[in-house]
Amino acid sequence: MKHSVSKERARKIRTREKQAGKTASDHLPTLQRPVYGYLLAMLLWLVTTLLVHADQFFGGAVANVPGFSIMGDAVFLLAGLFAVALALQMVVPQKMRNNARVLLLVLVALVATAAARVTLYGVQTAFPIRPEIVVFLIPVALAPLMATIMLGGITGALLGFWTSLVMSVMLDRSFAVLLTGIAASVVAARIADQVRTRAKVIRTGIVVGLAEVTLVLAVTALHWRSTDIMLVFDQAGACLLSGFLSALVVLLILPAFESLFQITTNLTLLELTDLSHPLLQRLAIEAPGTYHHSLIVANLAQVAADDIGANSLLARVCAYFHDVGKLTKPDFFAENLNQRGNPHDDLPPSMSTLVITAHVKEGLSLAMMHKLPTPVRAVITEHHGTSLVSCFHHKAKSQKENEIVGGNERVDEGDFRYPGPRPSFKESAIICLADSVEAASRTIEKTTPGHIEQLVAGIVNQKLTDGQLDDCALSLLELTRIKRSFVFTLTNMLHGRVPYPKDEDNQQSKPVANGRTEGQSIGRTSPGPGRGSGEGKSSS
């Protein structure tokens, strides 16, 4: 049956194109009143002003500094903070509405400013280094690197602009520090946005240092007649050392920030792609059908996420673990039945539904036990949404019609749905679709591109009409790209092969075009719980 999308549903989907895309890191219970964000911003301004003039306030030299000078710096910093906050509100409004993220930015900025103050004090106290070199030792790349890895490139660049302004004021309003800081922020935001290994973080810090060196050489070229060449070399070395140390500090403090703010970076996700994880090893041994299903869903989700610009690494990792709850009763799911009998034959539909839907709750318990990140837990609970377990719902209706003449008593559809919630971010929605598409693809008799395209379109449209994609901010254009990606991947995965000629001397079966062996039945196993027209098209 061909599914259609109503005009009202299509209108709702189009409105998502205007929404900011949600990310898995935006799932924190926070105080959402704007006043708390304003208070955090004012706290940042006050503490930053104290750090900038720490040598005057705490060194006993405040009497030698004109009060108007300190007040002017404070107003200048306040204006810069207002401009950066306004820019953040315009380009990443979703993050700025989350006060936990605002607090994160405040802490990163304060850590970077404090690191700059400690660097200045430590170097000037312990080493006889010329001031012209010291200004290039401060860690201008620390804040943009940290913010980019945790919250994205745009956020990192804008926060880097603010910390660059702060450090320039700290160093007697040095234009050179401001310029190098802005350059470091842009380079760090561009490169670190997709960083996935700790070694790449170090390389990014070195590249940022090279960008600062380029600016030093450019300034030298403008004043080459009066330039001390040895000083230029010393400044270049200071820039490289600053970039390297900034990256090193990021690696040291990043785990603490991830844990405190429940943020999952690509560095953590990459560690979870290791298939030797205890949960994945249990899946491979105790539920091999579910294990291979998860691998295929991961491939489908990763390619689709790449096509729409979502986080493909996040999609792959979440797909690996989305069905770990099936470990509690693996024999009750179709992909693990093999040649054994179907245990659902001896259970009423309502009990079978409870067993099937319970794998969501069981999966969440296992995820918490193994300390899986927040987005992985979210996908475990969301990958079925509130979908209908249609095979058992249909079975219950059939039994009720046979028991009651005329079928006056209705079966409550709500008793045969997953508890939810529905997918709340793009990667979760992709896995929801890939899960159903992979399961239903097992029931196709003819794996031609046309049949696969029809199957994928039907499942996606069914999810739309059922409201499962209402909370994930996917646009119609993105859904079209996801469907196209699924069709391409499945067509290549379910391809046929050229038949091998039969060896008369060796009667052993040979592979034929559909990938089976000669003499083996080409009919597909009828869909059971968790597969095909029942569980498969709505959930698996």
XYZ file of C-alpha atoms in Angstrom:
540
model
C 0.000 0.000 0.000
C 1.406 3.367 -0.966
C 1.532 5.859 1.851
C 0.782 9.533 1.301
C 1.626 12.614 3.321
C -1.232 14.957 4.171
C -0.991 18.655 3.399
C -1.172 19.488 7.093
C 1.681 17.125 7.893
C 3.731 18.514 5.015
C 3.132 22.043 6.292
C 4.385 21.068 9.743
C 7.473 19.482 8.270
C 8.273 22.587 6.216
C 8.251 24.727 9.322
C 11.164 22.682 10.616
C 13.378 24.178 7.931
C 13.275 27.425 9.901
C 14.202 25.776 13.168
C 17.734 25.545 14.432
C 18.991 21.981 14.221
C 19.103 20.267 17.562
C 22.212 18.396 18.636
C 22.597 15.533 21.018
C 24.471 17.754 23.462
C 21.378 19.919 24.081
C 19.656 17.435 26.401
C 20.336 18.845 29.857
C 17.825 19.881 32.503
C 18.654 23.557 33.006
C 17.077 26.737 34.307
C 15.881 28.260 31.068
C 14.926 31.731 32.274
C 16.935 34.354 30.327
C 17.722 36.264 33.514
C 20.148 33.545 34.596
C 22.026 33.882 31.314
C 22.318 37.634 31.842
C 23.608 37.103 35.373
C 26.243 34.679 34.085
C 27.336 37.231 31.481
C 27.669 39.940 34.131
C 29.653 37.555 36.318
C 32.000 36.896 33.405
C 32.484 40.628 32.876
C 33.224 41.373 36.531
C 35.654 38.491 37.052
C 37.384 39.218 33.749
C 37.879 42.857 34.713
C 39.473 41.748 37.981
C 41.783 39.314 36.164
C 42.807 41.908 33.590
C 43.843 44.346 36.328
C 44.947 41.711 38.842
C 48.442 43.175 39.098
C 46.957 46.537 40.098
C 44.231 45.229 42.435
C 46.314 42.577 44.156
C 49.822 43.901 43.614
C 49.406 47.135 45.504
C 49.837 49.300 42.402
C 46.235 50.341 41.988
C 46.995 53.807 43.353
C 49.419 54.373 40.479
C 46.772 53.575 37.853
C 44.230 56.257 36.973
C 40.709 55.215 37.919
C 39.401 56.370 34.563
C 41.770 53.934 32.850
C 40.350 50.934 34.708
C 36.812 52.179 34.172
C 37.471 52.677 30.473
C 38.806 49.143 30.119
C 35.747 47.799 31.942
C 33.364 49.621 29.608
C 35.378 48.486 26.594
C 35.175 44.846 27.729
C 31.455 45.182 28.429
C 30.860 46.474 24.900
C 32.865 43.600 23.443
C 30.973 41.063 25.547
C 27.648 42.518 24.440
C 28.658 42.286 20.775
C 29.819 38.666 21.089
C 26.717 37.660 23.067
C 24.473 39.254 20.452
C 26.303 37.435 17.664
C 25.960 34.115 19.512
C 22.263 34.749 20.029
C 21.838 35.325 16.301
C 23.833 32.383 14.930
C 23.376 29.699 17.622
C 20.143 30.616 19.435
C 19.498 27.032 20.548
C 22.705 26.922 22.588
C 22.189 30.381 24.039
C 18.744 29.386 25.307
C 20.414 26.630 27.323
C 21.886 28.232 30.423
C 24.103 25.209 31.030
C 25.807 25.985 27.727
C 26.111 29.655 28.699
C 27.757 28.591 31.952
C 30.126 26.379 29.963
C 31.175 29.314 27.768
C 31.671 31.503 30.840
C 33.901 28.913 32.498
C 35.963 28.337 29.349
C 36.497 32.086 28.946
C 37.509 32.460 32.587
C 39.897 29.501 32.394
C 41.550 30.987 29.301
C 41.834 34.429 30.909
C 43.241 32.968 34.123
C 45.727 30.901 32.099
C 46.877 34.065 30.328
C 47.328 35.880 33.643
C 49.246 32.932 35.161
C 51.438 32.700 32.048
C 52.326 36.383 32.217
C 53.106 36.270 35.926
C 55.031 32.992 35.766
C 57.149 33.873 32.751
C 57.989 37.368 33.955
C 58.873 36.047 37.403
C 60.864 32.942 36.498
C 62.502 33.805 33.177
C 64.269 36.946 31.924
C 62.276 37.141 28.691
C 61.709 40.354 26.774
C 58.120 41.695 26.893
C 57.962 41.622 23.078
C 58.241 37.818 23.269
C 56.015 37.278 26.311
C 52.955 38.673 24.534
C 53.078 35.785 22.051
C 53.328 33.136 24.777
C 49.846 33.652 26.182
C 47.374 30.872 25.210
C 45.127 32.755 22.791
C 44.008 29.452 21.212
C 42.832 27.827 24.447
C 39.260 29.164 24.506
C 38.448 28.707 20.788
C 39.873 25.165 20.816
C 37.849 24.145 23.873
C 34.621 25.741 22.710
C 34.934 24.397 19.161
C 35.492 20.808 20.263
C 32.531 20.912 22.649
C 30.037 23.272 20.992
C 31.045 23.781 17.362
C 33.142 26.042 15.182
C 30.972 29.171 15.153
C 30.682 29.197 18.926
C 34.419 28.621 19.284
C 35.335 31.437 16.920
C 33.068 33.976 18.618
C 34.289 33.052 22.082
C 37.843 33.331 20.756
C 37.124 36.893 19.613
C 36.080 37.782 23.153
C 39.122 36.216 24.844
C 41.413 37.845 22.267
C 39.945 41.210 23.190
C 40.433 40.460 26.886
C 44.064 39.438 26.439
C 44.846 42.485 24.321
C 43.490 44.750 27.079
C 45.489 42.760 29.634
C 48.664 43.520 27.637
C 48.219 47.299 27.506
C 45.675 47.158 24.667
C 48.094 45.392 22.323
C 46.792 45.339 18.755
C 49.226 42.532 17.884
C 47.683 40.262 20.523
C 44.174 41.074 19.298
C 45.112 40.314 15.700
C 46.896 37.048 16.474
C 44.067 36.000 18.772
C 41.436 36.533 16.087
C 43.532 34.628 13.562
C 44.041 31.783 16.035
C 40.313 31.678 16.750
C 39.364 31.408 13.090
C 41.940 28.712 12.350
C 41.068 26.727 15.483
C 37.353 26.903 14.736
C 37.880 25.762 11.165
C 40.162 22.812 11.923
C 39.024 21.608 15.353
C 35.344 21.430 14.408
C 35.777 17.895 13.043
C 38.670 16.735 15.214
C 38.278 13.094 16.248
C 41.599 12.072 17.779
C 43.726 13.490 20.558
C 46.738 13.571 18.259
C 44.733 15.782 15.900
C 44.120 18.215 18.761
C 47.879 18.602 19.197
C 48.323 19.044 15.445
C 45.590 21.669 15.458
C 47.419 23.578 18.183
C 50.605 23.524 16.115
C 48.725 24.714 13.015
C 47.252 27.559 15.059
C 50.791 28.454 16.139
C 51.886 28.480 12.500
C 49.027 30.855 11.689
C 50.278 33.198 14.391
C 53.809 32.894 12.984
C 52.465 33.955 9.591
C 51.072 37.136 11.123
C 54.372 37.832 12.873
C 56.218 37.476 9.563
C 53.668 39.707 7.839
C 54.195 42.461 10.401
C 57.957 41.976 10.083
C 57.743 42.425 6.324
C 56.050 45.789 6.834
C 58.872 47.028 9.070
C 61.769 44.925 7.858
C 64.318 47.772 7.860
C 64.038 48.300 11.629
C 63.339 44.701 12.662
C 65.546 42.582 14.894
C 65.718 39.236 13.058
C 66.540 37.283 16.220
C 63.528 38.815 17.924
C 61.341 37.641 15.046
C 62.626 34.080 15.432
C 61.994 34.217 19.176
C 58.451 35.491 18.624
C 57.778 32.753 16.067
C 58.988 30.131 18.522
C 56.775 31.646 21.218
C 53.744 31.387 18.896
C 54.406 27.707 18.182
C 54.919 26.974 21.872
C 51.712 28.818 22.736
C 49.683 26.760 20.248
C 51.177 23.486 21.452
C 50.623 24.279 25.132
C 47.058 25.436 24.451
C 46.249 22.095 22.826
C 47.913 20.226 25.685
C 45.868 22.088 28.295
C 42.692 21.355 26.310
C 43.422 17.626 26.402
C 44.047 17.795 30.156
C 40.863 19.619 31.161
C 38.462 18.453 28.429
C 37.369 15.221 30.212
C 36.357 17.222 33.291
C 34.201 19.574 31.213
C 32.636 16.652 29.329
C 31.687 14.965 32.581
C 30.466 18.121 34.299
C 28.261 19.326 31.437
C 27.309 15.902 30.000
C 28.785 16.758 26.622
C 29.928 14.027 24.265
C 32.709 15.150 21.941
C 33.963 13.377 18.852
C 36.996 12.274 20.862
C 34.769 10.254 23.181
C 32.604 8.969 20.350
C 35.612 7.640 18.476
C 36.565 5.539 21.481
C 33.090 3.951 21.385
C 33.504 2.805 17.773
C 35.730 0.013 19.058
C 33.696 -3.174 18.541
C 35.459 -4.788 21.487
C 33.233 -2.834 23.877
C 31.757 -5.296 26.423
C 28.161 -4.625 25.367
C 28.939 -5.140 21.692
C 30.853 -8.309 22.484
C 27.839 -9.620 24.375
C 25.629 -8.785 21.412
C 27.921 -10.655 19.041
C 27.851 -13.787 21.214
C 24.372 -13.810 22.759
C 22.353 -12.072 20.024
C 24.328 -12.345 16.754
C 21.316 -11.417 14.649
C 20.833 -8.176 16.569
C 24.572 -7.499 16.397
C 24.697 -7.704 12.599
C 21.443 -5.757 12.345
C 23.069 -2.977 14.402
C 26.133 -2.933 12.141
C 23.974 -2.521 9.044
C 21.881 0.192 10.702
C 25.139 1.958 11.601
C 26.254 1.918 7.959
C 22.892 3.225 6.761
C 22.790 5.942 9.417
C 26.370 7.106 8.901
C 25.988 7.591 5.147
C 22.624 9.332 5.543
C 23.974 11.634 8.267
C 26.873 12.608 6.012
C 24.450 13.426 3.212
C 22.481 15.933 5.304
C 25.441 17.387 7.210
C 24.626 15.757 10.560
C 27.181 14.148 12.856
C 27.914 10.852 11.114
C 30.192 9.621 13.901
C 27.445 10.185 16.453
C 24.958 8.348 14.224
C 27.260 5.343 13.850
C 28.030 5.029 17.559
C 24.398 5.392 18.608
C 23.364 2.791 16.029
C 25.846 0.312 17.481
C 24.154 0.454 20.874
C 20.517 1.212 20.014
C 19.301 -2.386 20.509
C 21.448 -3.537 23.443
C 18.259 -3.987 25.470
C 17.525 -7.114 23.442
C 20.275 -8.874 25.400
C 17.800 -9.606 28.198
C 15.574 -11.792 25.983
C 17.351 -12.223 22.623
C 15.314 -15.284 21.587
C 12.117 -13.215 21.464
C 13.323 -11.130 18.501
C 13.032 -12.327 14.919
C 16.646 -11.765 13.916
C 17.788 -14.226 16.609
C 15.212 -16.992 16.071
C 17.183 -19.043 13.519
C 15.661 -22.539 13.293
C 14.160 -22.521 16.760
C 10.465 -22.109 17.388
C 8.851 -18.727 17.807
C 8.215 -18.136 21.542
C 5.475 -15.642 20.698
C 3.298 -18.463 19.407
C 2.599 -19.408 23.028
C 2.023 -15.850 24.285
C -0.975 -13.529 23.982
C -0.332 -10.439 21.810
C -0.387 -8.101 24.802
C 2.342 -10.081 26.565
C 4.428 -10.287 23.389
C 4.160 -6.515 23.040
C 5.380 -6.020 26.606
C 8.390 -8.251 25.925
C 9.239 -6.456 22.669
C 8.824 -2.909 23.980
C 10.700 -3.687 27.208
C 14.000 -3.781 25.325
C 13.981 0.026 25.324
C 13.894 0.227 29.121
C 16.363 -2.635 29.469
C 18.700 -0.962 26.989
C 18.652 2.272 28.970
C 19.530 0.356 32.142
C 22.482 -1.320 30.424
C 23.622 2.014 28.973
C 23.612 3.620 32.414
C 25.416 0.626 33.909
C 28.175 0.920 31.290
C 28.229 4.747 31.532
C 27.404 5.335 27.880
C 27.137 9.031 26.904
C 23.886 10.976 27.068
C 23.155 11.000 23.290
C 23.545 7.213 23.112
C 21.042 6.826 25.937
C 18.710 9.223 24.167
C 18.780 7.159 20.966
C 18.114 3.952 22.908
C 14.910 5.444 24.301
C 13.898 7.315 21.128
C 14.701 4.995 18.220
C 11.159 3.563 18.218
C 9.413 6.734 19.326
C 5.767 5.920 19.998
C 5.513 3.552 17.030
C 2.903 0.832 16.841
C 3.979 -2.807 17.209
C 1.733 -3.574 14.282
C 2.147 -7.346 14.001
C 0.866 -7.970 17.526
C -1.755 -5.245 17.239
C -3.093 -6.941 14.129
C -2.941 -10.334 15.845
C -4.876 -8.994 18.836
C -7.565 -7.519 16.595
C -7.920 -10.795 14.733
C -8.287 -12.736 17.968
C -10.819 -10.249 19.323
C -12.899 -10.456 16.166
C -12.940 -14.235 16.420
C -13.912 -14.167 20.096
C -16.662 -11.545 19.839
C -19.407 -11.883 17.279
C -19.690 -8.654 15.352
C -16.417 -7.289 16.800
C -18.064 -4.596 18.941
C -15.215 -4.422 21.483
C -12.191 -2.578 20.139
C -8.524 -3.262 20.853
C -6.833 -0.219 22.389
C -4.052 0.799 20.002
C -2.212 2.604 22.788
C -1.495 -0.714 24.491
C 0.541 -1.775 21.467
C 2.760 1.299 21.117
C 6.247 2.013 22.396
C 6.353 4.412 25.360
C 8.537 6.975 23.558
C 9.753 9.671 23.511
C 9.922 10.428 19.802
C 13.301 11.235 18.191
C 14.395 14.675 19.363
C 17.479 15.311 17.204
C 18.475 14.519 13.650
C 20.821 11.629 14.294
C 18.184 9.930 16.438
C 15.588 10.301 13.685
C 17.979 8.870 11.091
C 18.546 5.796 13.258
C 14.799 5.443 13.795
C 14.292 5.331 10.025
C 17.339 3.160 9.312
C 16.240 0.658 11.954
C 12.856 0.120 10.316
C 14.236 0.179 6.779
C 16.879 -2.452 7.506
C 14.369 -4.748 9.198
C 11.798 -4.430 6.432
C 14.417 -4.958 3.718
C 14.753 -8.544 4.943
C 11.257 -9.292 3.654
C 11.724 -8.108 0.056
C 11.309 -10.943 -2.441
C 12.926 -9.027 -5.315
C 15.780 -6.750 -4.274
C 15.592 -4.461 -7.286
C 16.191 -0.708 -6.974
C 12.521 -0.082 -7.701
C 11.285 -2.367 -4.946
C 13.817 -0.959 -2.481
C 12.859 2.624 -3.324
C 9.177 1.815 -2.860
C 9.886 0.167 0.499
C 11.976 3.077 1.796
C 9.448 5.683 0.661
C 6.619 3.782 2.323
C 8.408 3.502 5.664
C 9.491 7.158 5.742
C 6.003 8.355 4.815
C 4.472 6.083 7.445
C 6.758 7.597 10.094
C 5.744 11.073 8.945
C 2.016 10.427 9.025
C 2.358 8.762 12.435
C 4.050 11.880 13.824
C 7.295 10.161 14.782
C 9.447 12.873 13.158
C 7.671 15.909 14.583
C 10.314 16.712 17.213
C 13.593 16.254 15.337
C 13.829 19.384 13.105
C 14.328 17.414 9.882
C 13.281 19.303 6.762
C 11.563 17.780 3.737
C 14.733 18.268 1.719
C 16.756 16.376 4.319
C 14.206 13.562 4.356
C 14.491 13.290 0.588
C 18.265 13.008 0.859
C 17.946 10.399 3.600
C 15.620 8.286 1.464
C 17.962 8.551 -1.503
C 20.887 7.524 0.706
C 19.014 4.505 2.085
C 18.056 3.340 -1.398
C 21.624 3.651 -2.665
C 23.148 1.837 0.319
C 20.581 -0.972 0.392
C 20.768 -1.502 -3.368
C 24.505 -2.057 -3.092
C 24.214 -4.206 0.028
C 21.514 -6.468 -1.430
C 23.119 -6.817 -4.851
C 23.130 -10.104 -6.745
C 26.073 -12.029 -8.157
C 26.786 -13.737 -11.461
C 26.148 -17.515 -11.119
C 29.178 -19.758 -11.015
C 29.300 -22.715 -13.450
C 28.755 -26.080 -11.818
C 31.851 -28.242 -11.498
C 30.972 -31.745 -12.693
C 33.822 -33.289 -10.699
C 32.758 -31.513 -7.534
C 29.048 -31.612 -6.771
C 29.389 -29.181 -3.884
C 26.936 -26.284 -4.050
C 28.170 -23.072 -5.650
C 26.976 -19.513 -5.105
C 24.339 -18.265 -7.517
C 23.119 -14.824 -8.453
C 21.112 -14.069 -5.350
C 23.983 -14.913 -3.005
C 22.586 -18.272 -1.841
C 23.863 -21.731 -2.735
C 22.441 -24.091 -5.267
C 19.813 -26.290 -3.776
C 18.999 -23.771 -1.052
C 15.509 -22.332 -1.002
C 15.250 -18.830 -2.382
C 12.170 -18.038 -0.352
C 12.636 -15.621 2.541
C 11.749 -16.356 6.089
C 8.355 -14.983 6.941
C 8.521 -11.855 9.094
C 8.380 -12.434 12.809
C 8.458 -10.146 15.810
C 10.888 -7.335 15.213
C 10.837 -7.792 11.425
C 8.932 -7.048 8.277
C 5.346 -6.014 7.891
C 4.679 -6.200 11.585
C 7.395 -4.895 13.836
C 9.796 -4.189 11.018
C 8.046 -1.315 9.282
C 7.249 0.548 12.433
C 10.047 -0.607 14.668
C 12.580 -3.364 14.899
